[in-house]
PDB file of C-alpha atoms in Angstrom:
ATOM      1  CA  UNK A   2      92.864  97.645  99.314  1.00 46.00           C
ATOM      2  CA  UNK A   3      91.244  98.419 102.608  1.00 52.00           C
ATOM      3  CA  UNK A   4      88.593 101.089 101.967  1.00 60.00           C
ATOM      4  CA  UNK A   5      89.344 102.854 105.253  1.00 71.00           C
ATOM      5  CA  UNK A   6      92.694 104.018 103.826  1.00 80.00           C
ATOM      6  CA  UNK A   7      91.364 105.153 100.430  1.00 90.00           C
ATOM      7  CA  UNK A   8      91.129 108.945 100.214  1.00 92.00           C
ATOM      8  CA  UNK A   9      89.666 109.124  96.694  1.00 92.00           C
ATOM      9  CA  UNK A  10      88.194 106.536  94.341  1.00 94.00           C
ATOM     10  CA  UNK A  11      86.993 106.585  90.771  1.00 95.00           C
ATOM     11  CA  UNK A  12      85.144 104.185  88.511  1.00 95.00           C
ATOM     12  CA  UNK A  13      86.491 103.853  84.963  1.00 94.00           C
ATOM     13  CA  UNK A  14      83.704 101.506  83.895  1.00 95.00           C
ATOM     14  CA  UNK A  15      85.927  98.423  83.781  1.00 96.00           C
ATOM     15  CA  UNK A  16      88.206  99.282  86.694  1.00 96.00           C
ATOM     16  CA  UNK A  17      88.425 101.184  89.944  1.00 96.00           C
ATOM     17  CA  UNK A  18      91.178 103.650  90.721  1.00 95.00           C
ATOM     18  CA  UNK A  19      91.856 104.244  94.402  1.00 94.00           C
ATOM     19  CA  UNK A  20      94.131 106.986  95.727  1.00 93.00           C
ATOM     20  CA  UNK A  21      95.782 106.995  99.137  1.00 91.00           C
ATOM     21  CA  UNK A  22      97.406 110.294 100.061  1.00 91.00           C
ATOM     22  CA  UNK A  23      99.633 108.585 102.636  1.00 89.00           C
ATOM     23  CA  UNK A  24     101.040 105.115 103.046  1.00 87.00           C
ATOM     24  CA  UNK A  25     103.370 103.174 105.321  1.00 85.00           C
ATOM     25  CA  UNK A  26     105.308 101.186 102.697  1.00 86.00           C
ATOM     26  CA  UNK A  27     109.056 101.085 103.180  1.00 85.00           C
ATOM     27  CA  UNK A  28     111.803 100.471 100.653  1.00 86.00           C
ATOM     28  CA  UNK A  29     111.426  96.928  99.352  1.00 80.00           C
ATOM     29  CA  UNK A  30     112.662  94.916  96.380  1.00 78.00           C
ATOM     30  CA  UNK A  31     115.010  97.802  95.556  1.00 81.00           C
ATOM     31  CA  UNK A  32     112.122 100.241  95.189  1.00 85.00           C
ATOM     32  CA  UNK A  33     112.196 103.421  97.324  1.00 87.00           C
ATOM     33  CA  UNK A  34     108.547 103.482  98.397  1.00 88.00           C
ATOM     34  CA  UNK A  35     109.240 105.885 101.243  1.00 86.00           C
ATOM     35  CA  UNK A  36     110.335 108.488  98.668  1.00 88.00           C
ATOM     36  CA  UNK A  37     106.735 108.774  97.436  1.00 88.00           C
ATOM     37  CA  UNK A  38     103.999 110.383  99.519  1.00 87.00           C
ATOM     38  CA  UNK A  39     100.955 108.769  97.962  1.00 89.00           C
ATOM     39  CA  UNK A  40      99.882 105.838  95.841  1.00 89.00           C
ATOM     40  CA  UNK A  41      97.156 104.870  93.458  1.00 90.00           C
ATOM     41  CA  UNK A  42      95.852 101.397  92.798  1.00 94.00           C
ATOM     42  CA  UNK A  43      94.058 100.177  89.691  1.00 96.00           C
ATOM     43  CA  UNK A  44      91.749  97.171  90.099  1.00 95.00           C
ATOM     44  CA  UNK A  45      90.065  95.647  87.054  1.00 97.00           C
ATOM     45  CA  UNK A  46      86.515  94.533  87.930  1.00 97.00           C
ATOM     46  CA  UNK A  47      86.855  91.356  85.824  1.00 97.00           C
ATOM     47  CA  UNK A  48      90.353  90.556  87.151  1.00 97.00           C
ATOM     48  CA  UNK A  49      91.708  91.075  83.637  1.00 97.00           C
ATOM     49  CA  UNK A  50      95.351  91.613  84.577  1.00 96.00           C
ATOM     50  CA  UNK A  51      96.448  92.666  81.085  1.00 96.00           C
ATOM     51  CA  UNK A  52      93.777  95.368  80.892  1.00 97.00           C
ATOM     52  CA  UNK A  53      94.525  96.377  84.489  1.00 97.00           C
ATOM     53  CA  UNK A  54      98.205  96.921  83.652  1.00 96.00           C
ATOM     54  CA  UNK A  55      97.337  98.773  80.432  1.00 96.00           C
ATOM     55  CA  UNK A  56      95.054 101.098  82.397  1.00 96.00           C
ATOM     56  CA  UNK A  57      97.691 101.687  85.072  1.00 96.00           C
ATOM     57  CA  UNK A  58     100.346 102.399  82.430  1.00 96.00           C
ATOM     58  CA  UNK A  59      98.059 104.900  80.681  1.00 96.00           C
ATOM     59  CA  UNK A  60      97.417 106.768  83.947  1.00 95.00           C
ATOM     60  CA  UNK A  61     101.139 106.658  84.764  1.00 94.00           C
ATOM     61  CA  UNK A  62     102.067 108.050  81.337  1.00 95.00           C
ATOM     62  CA  UNK A  63      99.487 110.847  81.594  1.00 94.00           C
ATOM     63  CA  UNK A  64     100.736 111.858  85.046  1.00 93.00           C
ATOM     64  CA  UNK A  65     104.347 111.616  83.898  1.00 93.00           C
ATOM     65  CA  UNK A  66     103.643 113.877  80.918  1.00 94.00           C
ATOM     66  CA  UNK A  67     102.560 116.628  83.307  1.00 93.00           C
ATOM     67  CA  UNK A  68     106.136 116.825  84.576  1.00 91.00           C
ATOM     68  CA  UNK A  69     105.010 117.561  88.138  1.00 91.00           C
ATOM     69  CA  UNK A  70     105.431 114.254  89.935  1.00 90.00           C
ATOM     70  CA  UNK A  71     108.131 111.737  90.740  1.00 90.00           C
ATOM     71  CA  UNK A  72     106.489 108.414  89.947  1.00 93.00           C
ATOM     72  CA  UNK A  73     107.080 104.692  89.960  1.00 92.00           C
ATOM     73  CA  UNK A  74     104.796 102.097  88.449  1.00 94.00           C
ATOM     74  CA  UNK A  75     104.907  98.717  90.141  1.00 93.00           C
ATOM     75  CA  UNK A  76     103.126  95.386  89.868  1.00 92.00           C
ATOM     76  CA  UNK A  77     101.942  93.898  93.172  1.00 89.00           C
ATOM     77  CA  UNK A  78     104.373  96.170  95.061  1.00 84.00           C
ATOM     78  CA  UNK A  79     107.102  93.726  93.993  1.00 88.00           C
ATOM     79  CA  UNK A  80     108.110  94.496  90.406  1.00 91.00           C
ATOM     80  CA  UNK A  81     109.214  97.871  89.070  1.00 91.00           C
ATOM     81  CA  UNK A  82     107.610  98.504  85.668  1.00 94.00           C
ATOM     82  CA  UNK A  83     108.517 102.146  85.029  1.00 93.00           C
ATOM     83  CA  UNK A  84     109.711 105.304  86.722  1.00 92.00           C
ATOM     84  CA  UNK A  85     109.569 109.006  85.960  1.00 92.00           C
ATOM     85  CA  UNK A  86     111.314 111.795  87.838  1.00 89.00           C
ATOM     86  CA  UNK A  87     110.664 115.505  87.660  1.00 85.00           C
ATOM     87  CA  UNK A  88     113.813 117.252  86.452  1.00 77.00           C
ATOM     88  CA  UNK A  89     115.614 119.055  89.259  1.00 72.00           C
ATOM     89  CA  UNK A  90     115.240 122.804  89.060  1.00 69.00           C
ATOM     90  CA  UNK A  91     118.422 124.768  88.637  1.00 52.00           C
ATOM     91  CA  UNK A  92     119.533 127.701  90.837  1.00 57.00           C
TER      92      UNK A  92
END
């Protein structure tokens, strides 16, 4: 990730989490990126891809449990791993 586009960053000890409040990704590989306003990236400092995905899934699950956000979890912006939508509010 290019640091000039990162709005927030955090250090988890073994990984960095970077948040971009805007992005310019368009729908690709059947994933509706333009439906989502922001993105977060998890980067494992030791390039441990299994731990990186586990960390990303844990963050995704915690955000999903809040029930406030429409989310997708992707690998390398090419593979959909999970999705979570906020239930539509009734009239």
